[in-house]
Structure formats: C-alpha cells, structure tokens
PDB file of C-alpha atoms in Angstrom:
ATOM      1  CA  UNK A   1     -22.509  22.521 -10.131  1.00 33.00           C
ATOM      2  CA  UNK A   2     -20.984  19.707 -12.143  1.00 38.00           C
ATOM      3  CA  UNK A   3     -24.422  18.396 -13.105  1.00 38.00           C
ATOM      4  CA  UNK A   4     -26.696  21.398 -12.970  1.00 35.00           C
ATOM      5  CA  UNK A   5     -30.132  19.883 -13.555  1.00 34.00           C
ATOM      6  CA  UNK A   6     -31.970  16.696 -12.725  1.00 38.00           C
ATOM      7  CA  UNK A   7     -32.596  16.030 -16.416  1.00 41.00           C
ATOM      8  CA  UNK A   8     -28.860  16.169 -17.155  1.00 48.00           C
ATOM      9  CA  UNK A   9     -28.250  13.576 -14.428  1.00 76.00           C
ATOM     10  CA  UNK A  10     -30.914  11.313 -15.895  1.00 82.00           C
ATOM     11  CA  UNK A  11     -29.374  11.687 -19.356  1.00 87.00           C
ATOM     12  CA  UNK A  12     -25.950  10.733 -17.969  1.00 91.00           C
ATOM     13  CA  UNK A  13     -27.403   7.657 -16.278  1.00 93.00           C
ATOM     14  CA  UNK A  14     -29.128   6.591 -19.489  1.00 93.00           C
ATOM     15  CA  UNK A  15     -25.889   7.020 -21.435  1.00 94.00           C
ATOM     16  CA  UNK A  16     -24.013   4.804 -18.983  1.00 95.00           C
ATOM     17  CA  UNK A  17     -26.855   2.285 -19.023  1.00 94.00           C
ATOM     18  CA  UNK A  18     -26.706   2.070 -22.829  1.00 94.00           C
ATOM     19  CA  UNK A  19     -23.020   1.135 -22.581  1.00 93.00           C
ATOM     20  CA  UNK A  20     -23.612  -1.808 -20.257  1.00 93.00           C
ATOM     21  CA  UNK A  21     -27.220  -2.918 -20.766  1.00 91.00           C
ATOM     22  CA  UNK A  22     -26.408  -5.792 -23.135  1.00 90.00           C
ATOM     23  CA  UNK A  23     -24.343  -7.415 -20.394  1.00 89.00           C
ATOM     24  CA  UNK A  24     -26.639  -6.557 -17.493  1.00 87.00           C
ATOM     25  CA  UNK A  25     -29.751  -8.064 -19.112  1.00 79.00           C
ATOM     26  CA  UNK A  26     -27.945 -11.392 -19.543  1.00 67.00           C
ATOM     27  CA  UNK A  27     -28.624 -14.111 -16.940  1.00 59.00           C
ATOM     28  CA  UNK A  28     -26.457 -13.793 -13.870  1.00 63.00           C
ATOM     29  CA  UNK A  29     -24.524 -16.988 -13.257  1.00 56.00           C
ATOM     30  CA  UNK A  30     -23.148 -18.008  -9.881  1.00 54.00           C
ATOM     31  CA  UNK A  31     -21.113 -21.023  -8.851  1.00 53.00           C
ATOM     32  CA  UNK A  32     -23.122 -23.739  -7.162  1.00 53.00           C
ATOM     33  CA  UNK A  33     -21.654 -25.760  -4.303  1.00 56.00           C
ATOM     34  CA  UNK A  34     -20.685 -28.539  -3.911  1.00 57.00           C
ATOM     35  CA  UNK A  35     -21.041 -29.429  -7.607  1.00 56.00           C
ATOM     36  CA  UNK A  36     -18.973 -26.353  -8.600  1.00 59.00           C
ATOM     37  CA  UNK A  37     -21.222 -25.872 -11.623  1.00 59.00           C
ATOM     38  CA  UNK A  38     -22.698 -22.546 -12.741  1.00 57.00           C
ATOM     39  CA  UNK A  39     -26.385 -21.776 -12.752  1.00 58.00           C
ATOM     40  CA  UNK A  40     -28.502 -18.717 -13.499  1.00 58.00           C
ATOM     41  CA  UNK A  41     -29.984 -16.981 -10.458  1.00 62.00           C
ATOM     42  CA  UNK A  42     -33.159 -14.893 -10.650  1.00 63.00           C
ATOM     43  CA  UNK A  43     -33.351 -11.229  -9.699  1.00 72.00           C
ATOM     44  CA  UNK A  44     -36.407  -9.155  -8.845  1.00 78.00           C
ATOM     45  CA  UNK A  45     -34.813  -5.896 -10.020  1.00 88.00           C
ATOM     46  CA  UNK A  46     -35.000  -4.441 -13.514  1.00 90.00           C
ATOM     47  CA  UNK A  47     -31.674  -3.886 -15.351  1.00 91.00           C
ATOM     48  CA  UNK A  48     -31.822  -0.141 -14.645  1.00 93.00           C
ATOM     49  CA  UNK A  49     -32.448  -0.717 -10.953  1.00 94.00           C
ATOM     50  CA  UNK A  50     -29.582  -3.191 -10.803  1.00 94.00           C
ATOM     51  CA  UNK A  51     -27.223  -0.583 -12.261  1.00 95.00           C
ATOM     52  CA  UNK A  52     -28.640   2.092  -9.951  1.00 95.00           C
ATOM     53  CA  UNK A  53     -28.065  -0.174  -6.958  1.00 96.00           C
ATOM     54  CA  UNK A  54     -24.355  -0.555  -7.765  1.00 97.00           C
ATOM     55  CA  UNK A  55     -23.860   3.160  -8.504  1.00 96.00           C
ATOM     56  CA  UNK A  56     -25.703   3.991  -5.254  1.00 96.00           C
ATOM     57  CA  UNK A  57     -23.387   1.632  -3.384  1.00 97.00           C
ATOM     58  CA  UNK A  58     -20.286   3.241  -4.926  1.00 97.00           C
ATOM     59  CA  UNK A  59     -21.503   6.778  -4.318  1.00 97.00           C
ATOM     60  CA  UNK A  60     -22.735   6.510  -0.727  1.00 97.00           C
ATOM     61  CA  UNK A  61     -20.969   3.260   0.296  1.00 97.00           C
ATOM     62  CA  UNK A  62     -23.756   2.314   2.740  1.00 97.00           C
ATOM     63  CA  UNK A  63     -23.991  -0.948   4.629  1.00 96.00           C
ATOM     64  CA  UNK A  64     -25.957  -3.724   2.927  1.00 96.00           C
ATOM     65  CA  UNK A  65     -28.580  -3.416   5.674  1.00 96.00           C
ATOM     66  CA  UNK A  66     -29.601   0.030   4.403  1.00 97.00           C
ATOM     67  CA  UNK A  67     -29.618  -1.080   0.749  1.00 96.00           C
ATOM     68  CA  UNK A  68     -31.811  -4.017   1.765  1.00 96.00           C
ATOM     69  CA  UNK A  69     -34.400  -1.593   3.162  1.00 96.00           C
ATOM     70  CA  UNK A  70     -34.302   0.665   0.114  1.00 96.00           C
ATOM     71  CA  UNK A  71     -34.381  -1.961  -2.659  1.00 94.00           C
ATOM     72  CA  UNK A  72     -36.364  -4.645  -0.793  1.00 93.00           C
ATOM     73  CA  UNK A  73     -33.970  -7.454  -1.634  1.00 93.00           C
ATOM     74  CA  UNK A  74     -31.782  -9.644   0.547  1.00 93.00           C
ATOM     75  CA  UNK A  75     -28.201  -8.818   1.482  1.00 94.00           C
ATOM     76  CA  UNK A  76     -27.105 -11.936  -0.397  1.00 92.00           C
ATOM     77  CA  UNK A  77     -28.745 -10.651  -3.573  1.00 92.00           C
ATOM     78  CA  UNK A  78     -27.145  -7.224  -3.094  1.00 95.00           C
ATOM     79  CA  UNK A  79     -23.763  -8.907  -2.881  1.00 94.00           C
ATOM     80  CA  UNK A  80     -24.453 -10.940  -6.023  1.00 92.00           C
ATOM     81  CA  UNK A  81     -25.524  -7.845  -7.959  1.00 93.00           C
ATOM     82  CA  UNK A  82     -22.393  -5.940  -6.979  1.00 95.00           C
ATOM     83  CA  UNK A  83     -20.088  -8.835  -7.827  1.00 94.00           C
ATOM     84  CA  UNK A  84     -21.861  -9.310 -11.153  1.00 92.00           C
ATOM     85  CA  UNK A  85     -22.164  -5.704 -12.359  1.00 94.00           C
ATOM     86  CA  UNK A  86     -18.931  -4.191 -11.050  1.00 96.00           C
ATOM     87  CA  UNK A  87     -16.710  -6.192 -13.466  1.00 95.00           C
ATOM     88  CA  UNK A  88     -19.065  -5.250 -16.317  1.00 95.00           C
ATOM     89  CA  UNK A  89     -18.600  -1.548 -15.547  1.00 97.00           C
ATOM     90  CA  UNK A  90     -14.853  -2.110 -15.226  1.00 96.00           C
ATOM     91  CA  UNK A  91     -14.639  -3.571 -18.730  1.00 95.00           C
ATOM     92  CA  UNK A  92     -17.160  -1.319 -20.465  1.00 96.00           C
ATOM     93  CA  UNK A  93     -16.272   2.143 -19.187  1.00 96.00           C
ATOM     94  CA  UNK A  94     -13.382   3.653 -21.160  1.00 95.00           C
ATOM     95  CA  UNK A  95     -13.086   7.362 -20.401  1.00 96.00           C
ATOM     96  CA  UNK A  96      -9.421   7.473 -19.325  1.00 97.00           C
ATOM     97  CA  UNK A  97      -6.759   7.268 -22.027  1.00 95.00           C
ATOM     98  CA  UNK A  98      -3.568   8.951 -23.168  1.00 97.00           C
ATOM     99  CA  UNK A  99      -3.966  11.822 -25.652  1.00 95.00           C
ATOM    100  CA  UNK A 100      -3.031  11.297 -29.285  1.00 92.00           C
ATOM    101  CA  UNK A 101      -1.247  14.664 -29.282  1.00 92.00           C
ATOM    102  CA  UNK A 102       0.585  16.177 -26.331  1.00 94.00           C
ATOM    103  CA  UNK A 103       0.321  19.934 -25.865  1.00 93.00           C
ATOM    104  CA  UNK A 104       2.954  21.888 -23.968  1.00 95.00           C
ATOM    105  CA  UNK A 105       1.997  24.600 -21.485  1.00 96.00           C
ATOM    106  CA  UNK A 106       3.883  27.919 -21.623  1.00 96.00           C
ATOM    107  CA  UNK A 107       5.062  27.256 -18.053  1.00 96.00           C
ATOM    108  CA  UNK A 108       8.267  25.206 -18.431  1.00 96.00           C
ATOM    109  CA  UNK A 109       6.804  23.313 -21.400  1.00 96.00           C
ATOM    110  CA  UNK A 110       4.972  20.859 -19.131  1.00 97.00           C
ATOM    111  CA  UNK A 111       2.134  18.690 -20.469  1.00 97.00           C
ATOM    112  CA  UNK A 112       0.274  17.697 -17.308  1.00 97.00           C
ATOM    113  CA  UNK A 113       0.396  16.873 -13.610  1.00 97.00           C
ATOM    114  CA  UNK A 114       1.361  13.631 -11.897  1.00 97.00           C
ATOM    115  CA  UNK A 115       0.380  12.821  -8.325  1.00 96.00           C
ATOM    116  CA  UNK A 116      -0.518   9.927  -6.058  1.00 96.00           C
ATOM    117  CA  UNK A 117      -3.438   9.652  -3.668  1.00 96.00           C
ATOM    118  CA  UNK A 118      -4.424   7.078  -1.051  1.00 95.00           C
ATOM    119  CA  UNK A 119      -7.616   5.020  -0.881  1.00 96.00           C
ATOM    120  CA  UNK A 120      -7.845   3.494   2.571  1.00 94.00           C
ATOM    121  CA  UNK A 121      -9.063   0.033   3.429  1.00 95.00           C
ATOM    122  CA  UNK A 122      -9.372  -2.458   6.267  1.00 93.00           C
ATOM    123  CA  UNK A 123      -6.411  -4.605   7.162  1.00 90.00           C
ATOM    124  CA  UNK A 124      -6.122  -7.746   5.038  1.00 85.00           C
ATOM    125  CA  UNK A 125      -4.717 -11.139   5.969  1.00 79.00           C
ATOM    126  CA  UNK A 126      -2.453 -12.498   4.661  1.00 82.00           C
ATOM    127  CA  UNK A 127      -0.213  -9.902   2.915  1.00 84.00           C
ATOM    128  CA  UNK A 128      -1.292  -7.011   5.135  1.00 86.00           C
ATOM    129  CA  UNK A 129       2.243  -5.547   4.847  1.00 89.00           C
ATOM    130  CA  UNK A 130       1.710  -5.010   1.099  1.00 88.00           C
ATOM    131  CA  UNK A 131      -0.956  -2.392   1.844  1.00 91.00           C
ATOM    132  CA  UNK A 132       0.599  -0.734   4.913  1.00 91.00           C
ATOM    133  CA  UNK A 133       2.859   2.321   4.961  1.00 89.00           C
ATOM    134  CA  UNK A 134       4.480   3.387   8.186  1.00 86.00           C
ATOM    135  CA  UNK A 135       4.404   7.143   7.609  1.00 85.00           C
ATOM    136  CA  UNK A 136       0.622   7.071   7.102  1.00 85.00           C
ATOM    137  CA  UNK A 137       0.001   4.293   9.627  1.00 89.00           C
ATOM    138  CA  UNK A 138      -2.832   3.026   7.474  1.00 91.00           C
ATOM    139  CA  UNK A 139      -3.618   0.261   5.004  1.00 93.00           C
ATOM    140  CA  UNK A 140      -4.559   1.502   1.549  1.00 94.00           C
ATOM    141  CA  UNK A 141      -4.372   1.205  -2.216  1.00 95.00           C
ATOM    142  CA  UNK A 142      -2.409   4.009  -3.851  1.00 96.00           C
ATOM    143  CA  UNK A 143      -3.424   5.547  -7.184  1.00 96.00           C
ATOM    144  CA  UNK A 144      -0.921   7.259  -9.476  1.00 97.00           C
ATOM    145  CA  UNK A 145      -2.739   9.772 -11.663  1.00 97.00           C
ATOM    146  CA  UNK A 146      -1.731  11.905 -14.627  1.00 98.00           C
ATOM    147  CA  UNK A 147      -4.052  14.857 -15.233  1.00 97.00           C
ATOM    148  CA  UNK A 148      -4.124  17.492 -18.010  1.00 96.00           C
ATOM    149  CA  UNK A 149      -4.676  21.210 -17.528  1.00 96.00           C
ATOM    150  CA  UNK A 150      -8.435  20.859 -17.888  1.00 95.00           C
ATOM    151  CA  UNK A 151      -8.435  18.547 -14.872  1.00 95.00           C
ATOM    152  CA  UNK A 152      -9.139  15.485 -17.037  1.00 97.00           C
ATOM    153  CA  UNK A 153      -7.466  12.192 -16.084  1.00 98.00           C
ATOM    154  CA  UNK A 154      -5.097  10.871 -18.751  1.00 98.00           C
ATOM    155  CA  UNK A 155      -3.924   7.818 -16.846  1.00 97.00           C
ATOM    156  CA  UNK A 156      -4.640   6.049 -13.565  1.00 97.00           C
ATOM    157  CA  UNK A 157      -2.665   3.109 -12.169  1.00 97.00           C
ATOM    158  CA  UNK A 158      -3.286   1.379  -8.830  1.00 96.00           C
ATOM    159  CA  UNK A 159      -0.621  -0.125  -6.605  1.00 94.00           C
ATOM    160  CA  UNK A 160      -0.232  -1.581  -3.141  1.00 92.00           C
ATOM    161  CA  UNK A 161      -0.097   1.005  -0.396  1.00 90.00           C
ATOM    162  CA  UNK A 162       3.473   0.294   0.722  1.00 90.00           C
ATOM    163  CA  UNK A 163       4.684   2.087  -2.445  1.00 90.00           C
ATOM    164  CA  UNK A 164       5.481   5.776  -2.129  1.00 91.00           C
ATOM    165  CA  UNK A 165       5.221   8.241  -5.036  1.00 92.00           C
ATOM    166  CA  UNK A 166       8.648   7.499  -6.525  1.00 93.00           C
ATOM    167  CA  UNK A 167       8.164   3.748  -6.202  1.00 93.00           C
ATOM    168  CA  UNK A 168       4.945   4.052  -8.209  1.00 95.00           C
ATOM    169  CA  UNK A 169       6.772   6.237 -10.745  1.00 95.00           C
ATOM    170  CA  UNK A 170       9.390   3.515 -11.258  1.00 94.00           C
ATOM    171  CA  UNK A 171       6.917   0.623 -11.017  1.00 92.00           C
ATOM    172  CA  UNK A 172       4.845   2.048 -13.898  1.00 95.00           C
ATOM    173  CA  UNK A 173       7.988   2.832 -15.985  1.00 95.00           C
ATOM    174  CA  UNK A 174       6.811   6.425 -16.183  1.00 95.00           C
ATOM    175  CA  UNK A 175      10.407   7.616 -16.563  1.00 92.00           C
ATOM    176  CA  UNK A 176      10.740   5.666 -19.826  1.00 95.00           C
ATOM    177  CA  UNK A 177       7.305   6.797 -21.010  1.00 95.00           C
ATOM    178  CA  UNK A 178       8.171  10.477 -20.521  1.00 95.00           C
ATOM    179  CA  UNK A 179      11.588  10.137 -22.173  1.00 93.00           C
ATOM    180  CA  UNK A 180      10.227   8.375 -25.263  1.00 94.00           C
ATOM    181  CA  UNK A 181       7.671  11.157 -25.844  1.00 93.00           C
ATOM    182  CA  UNK A 182       9.772  14.119 -24.676  1.00 93.00           C
ATOM    183  CA  UNK A 183       7.206  15.025 -22.001  1.00 96.00           C
ATOM    184  CA  UNK A 184       7.586  16.923 -18.741  1.00 97.00           C
ATOM    185  CA  UNK A 185       5.065  16.835 -15.892  1.00 97.00           C
ATOM    186  CA  UNK A 186       4.410  18.923 -12.799  1.00 97.00           C
ATOM    187  CA  UNK A 187       4.670  17.205  -9.423  1.00 96.00           C
ATOM    188  CA  UNK A 188       5.246  17.825  -5.726  1.00 94.00           C
ATOM    189  CA  UNK A 189       8.373  17.190  -3.670  1.00 92.00           C
ATOM    190  CA  UNK A 190       7.640  13.453  -3.552  1.00 91.00           C
ATOM    191  CA  UNK A 191       9.130  13.074  -7.031  1.00 92.00           C
ATOM    192  CA  UNK A 192      12.713  13.455  -8.191  1.00 92.00           C
ATOM    193  CA  UNK A 193      13.411  13.100 -11.912  1.00 93.00           C
ATOM    194  CA  UNK A 194      14.801  15.361 -14.643  1.00 93.00           C
ATOM    195  CA  UNK A 195      11.461  15.288 -16.511  1.00 95.00           C
ATOM    196  CA  UNK A 196       9.520  16.304 -13.417  1.00 96.00           C
ATOM    197  CA  UNK A 197       9.066  20.006 -12.662  1.00 96.00           C
ATOM    198  CA  UNK A 198       8.652  20.231  -8.913  1.00 95.00           C
ATOM    199  CA  UNK A 199       8.798  23.120  -6.425  1.00 95.00           C
ATOM    200  CA  UNK A 200      12.209  24.809  -6.514  1.00 93.00           C
ATOM    201  CA  UNK A 201      12.917  27.278  -3.749  1.00 88.00           C
ATOM    202  CA  UNK A 202      15.951  28.605  -5.618  1.00 91.00           C
ATOM    203  CA  UNK A 203      13.418  30.054  -8.076  1.00 94.00           C
ATOM    204  CA  UNK A 204      11.277  33.129  -7.452  1.00 95.00           C
ATOM    205  CA  UNK A 205       8.189  33.155  -5.287  1.00 95.00           C
ATOM    206  CA  UNK A 206       6.030  33.878  -8.337  1.00 96.00           C
ATOM    207  CA  UNK A 207       7.505  30.864 -10.174  1.00 96.00           C
ATOM    208  CA  UNK A 208       6.667  28.556  -7.279  1.00 96.00           C
ATOM    209  CA  UNK A 209       3.196  30.080  -6.958  1.00 96.00           C
ATOM    210  CA  UNK A 210       2.515  29.370 -10.632  1.00 96.00           C
ATOM    211  CA  UNK A 211       3.782  25.812 -10.255  1.00 96.00           C
ATOM    212  CA  UNK A 212       1.519  25.248  -7.246  1.00 95.00           C
ATOM    213  CA  UNK A 213      -1.475  26.838  -8.978  1.00 96.00           C
ATOM    214  CA  UNK A 214      -1.209  24.556 -12.002  1.00 96.00           C
ATOM    215  CA  UNK A 215      -0.486  21.508  -9.860  1.00 95.00           C
ATOM    216  CA  UNK A 216      -3.620  22.141  -7.809  1.00 94.00           C
ATOM    217  CA  UNK A 217      -5.708  20.959 -10.783  1.00 94.00           C
ATOM    218  CA  UNK A 218      -4.581  17.414 -10.086  1.00 95.00           C
ATOM    219  CA  UNK A 219      -5.570  17.708  -6.444  1.00 95.00           C
ATOM    220  CA  UNK A 220      -9.009  19.061  -7.380  1.00 96.00           C
ATOM    221  CA  UNK A 221      -9.601  16.190  -9.827  1.00 96.00           C
ATOM    222  CA  UNK A 222      -8.551  13.612  -7.242  1.00 96.00           C
ATOM    223  CA  UNK A 223     -10.857  15.317  -4.765  1.00 96.00           C
ATOM    224  CA  UNK A 224     -13.740  14.906  -7.198  1.00 96.00           C
ATOM    225  CA  UNK A 225     -13.082  11.152  -7.319  1.00 97.00           C
ATOM    226  CA  UNK A 226     -13.461  11.110  -3.543  1.00 96.00           C
ATOM    227  CA  UNK A 227     -16.961  12.529  -3.861  1.00 96.00           C
ATOM    228  CA  UNK A 228     -17.668   8.822  -4.410  1.00 97.00           C
ATOM    229  CA  UNK A 229     -17.641   7.551  -0.835  1.00 97.00           C
ATOM    230  CA  UNK A 230     -16.234   4.215  -1.989  1.00 97.00           C
ATOM    231  CA  UNK A 231     -13.054   6.105  -2.947  1.00 97.00           C
ATOM    232  CA  UNK A 232     -13.052   8.274   0.201  1.00 96.00           C
ATOM    233  CA  UNK A 233     -14.051   5.880   3.001  1.00 96.00           C
ATOM    234  CA  UNK A 234     -12.173   2.947   4.474  1.00 96.00           C
ATOM    235  CA  UNK A 235     -13.218   0.015   2.295  1.00 96.00           C
ATOM    236  CA  UNK A 236     -14.402  -3.232   3.866  1.00 95.00           C
ATOM    237  CA  UNK A 237     -14.256  -5.423   0.735  1.00 94.00           C
ATOM    238  CA  UNK A 238     -11.232  -7.417  -0.426  1.00 93.00           C
ATOM    239  CA  UNK A 239      -8.488  -5.634  -2.445  1.00 94.00           C
ATOM    240  CA  UNK A 240      -9.711  -7.091  -5.749  1.00 95.00           C
ATOM    241  CA  UNK A 241     -13.198  -5.607  -5.328  1.00 96.00           C
ATOM    242  CA  UNK A 242     -11.673  -2.339  -4.122  1.00 96.00           C
ATOM    243  CA  UNK A 243      -9.536  -2.173  -7.264  1.00 97.00           C
ATOM    244  CA  UNK A 244     -12.579  -2.728  -9.497  1.00 97.00           C
ATOM    245  CA  UNK A 245     -14.687  -0.186  -7.607  1.00 98.00           C
ATOM    246  CA  UNK A 246     -11.969   2.471  -7.638  1.00 98.00           C
ATOM    247  CA  UNK A 247     -11.491   2.037 -11.365  1.00 98.00           C
ATOM    248  CA  UNK A 248     -15.214   2.599 -11.926  1.00 97.00           C
ATOM    249  CA  UNK A 249     -15.165   5.699  -9.674  1.00 97.00           C
ATOM    250  CA  UNK A 250     -12.279   7.182 -11.668  1.00 98.00           C
ATOM    251  CA  UNK A 251     -13.891   6.347 -15.013  1.00 97.00           C
ATOM    252  CA  UNK A 252     -17.214   7.924 -14.049  1.00 97.00           C
ATOM    253  CA  UNK A 253     -15.485  10.998 -12.618  1.00 96.00           C
ATOM    254  CA  UNK A 254     -13.599  11.421 -15.895  1.00 97.00           C
ATOM    255  CA  UNK A 255     -16.863  11.051 -17.792  1.00 96.00           C
ATOM    256  CA  UNK A 256     -18.080  14.150 -15.919  1.00 94.00           C
ATOM    257  CA  UNK A 257     -14.765  16.014 -16.247  1.00 95.00           C
ATOM    258  CA  UNK A 258     -14.712  15.526 -20.016  1.00 94.00           C
ATOM    259  CA  UNK A 259     -18.165  17.078 -20.225  1.00 92.00           C
ATOM    260  CA  UNK A 260     -17.522  19.815 -17.671  1.00 90.00           C
ATOM    261  CA  UNK A 261     -13.760  20.616 -17.502  1.00 90.00           C
ATOM    262  CA  UNK A 262     -12.484  22.382 -14.396  1.00 88.00           C
ATOM    263  CA  UNK A 263     -10.769  25.031 -16.529  1.00 81.00           C
TER     264      UNK A 263
END
C-alpha cells in the first residue's frame, strides 16, 4: 500500500496542515452584496476540520448534501470553505518541479516520459468548444505530464480539452525546452518529434516491449492521480475551480510518490 498504516496517514495530514495552517486560521473574507465590500464570515469548524473537509471533497467528490450531513454545516458554508481553502492549497503545495540534474536512462538515453491525460467535466457555456474534442466526444481539461523513472511528476501543465497531445507539446514550448537541455523523452504514437522516442515497429519486438514497459510508469502515475475522484469523475464546477482542484490532486499525489516511489 502507498500509505501502509493509519499513523503514517495522520503524519502526512499533519505535515500538509503545517504548510497551510497560517493561512487557514486567518479570517475568511467574502464579498458582500450590494455594497461589494469584504467582510469576515464565521465558521464552526476548526482549521484541521476545514482542511479535512476540502481534502475529503477532492478525494471522494461527493455532493454537498452528503458533506452537509457529515460535517453538520450548511451547503453554503461548504462552498465557502472550498473556495477559500482550495486557492491556499494551490499556492502552498510545491511538490512538482524540474530536476536540477537530468539523468539519462540506458535505453536510448531518455530522461523521462511525457503523456497527456483527460479530466472530464460538464459542458460549459459560453466557450464550450474550447473544452470539447470530437474524437473523445466529451468536454474535459487535458493535462500534459512529464514523469521520471521513479514515477514522480516533474511537470504538469493544464490546457483546454480541444488540444491533442502534439498541440499541448507545442503550446508549452516543450520542443524548445528539450532542445536547450539536450533531453529525450519517451512517448506514445500521439507525439512526433526528433527528441521523442516513441514506438517504432521497424525496431525489434524486444525494443518496443522495453519502450512500452518504461512508458507504463507515466500511465501508472496518472492513474494514481485519478484515485482522487475529483480528477477521475466528471466535474460539475467551473473550469477555474477544476484547474485549482486538479493542481492540488497532482501535488498531493506527487507528495506520496516522492515518499514511496513506484520503482
């Protein structure tokens, strides 16, 4: 198991809480209508419970009605807590970053894996076409991820769902990034670039099997992100909240992966 004991899980929660507690214990300000001024609103939950509420929401992605029964607060207060704490987690959690030194694997001298995955959502209006892709027939946010050979995320960038893998590659200027650092990455057939090592059926079966085996690390890591139901289910919130929530899911997954690498 990734977290093998209850005490380890409690220690992880306390470590995350220490990172954000100074912001969570501050008064929560909301905009007052019609004066458009800001005022502090009270909360009946302790700072730890407020953080637990948001992590619970990200992990299980339940309806507010169920959270209301569990935490004994109104749906309006649940919404305020999520909108207050989610940006704090977004700014405070910093577990995904490029390495200071790139190591090359014996297989083709590659340094990691690049792949995209989809995070589905409800249709939005206006601009629904920005999130829709015809081949998937779904609305979603796409995430371009670079993963090392321990399964740890090195980079994660979100884009509108109408972008395919190569569009994301160009949009993030990944071609320039790889050239400047003399890096090669593994990828699937969705990519086409001279610094991408993708399946090649002119090569031997064993070569392609090795390429697929190493590339599977990226798929496993992305699958671990989707153990957070917010990243796996069809999201009801607006794209801005989805972007914040996905970022937190990736950061917290990488927190675990850095402690317990896949390989």
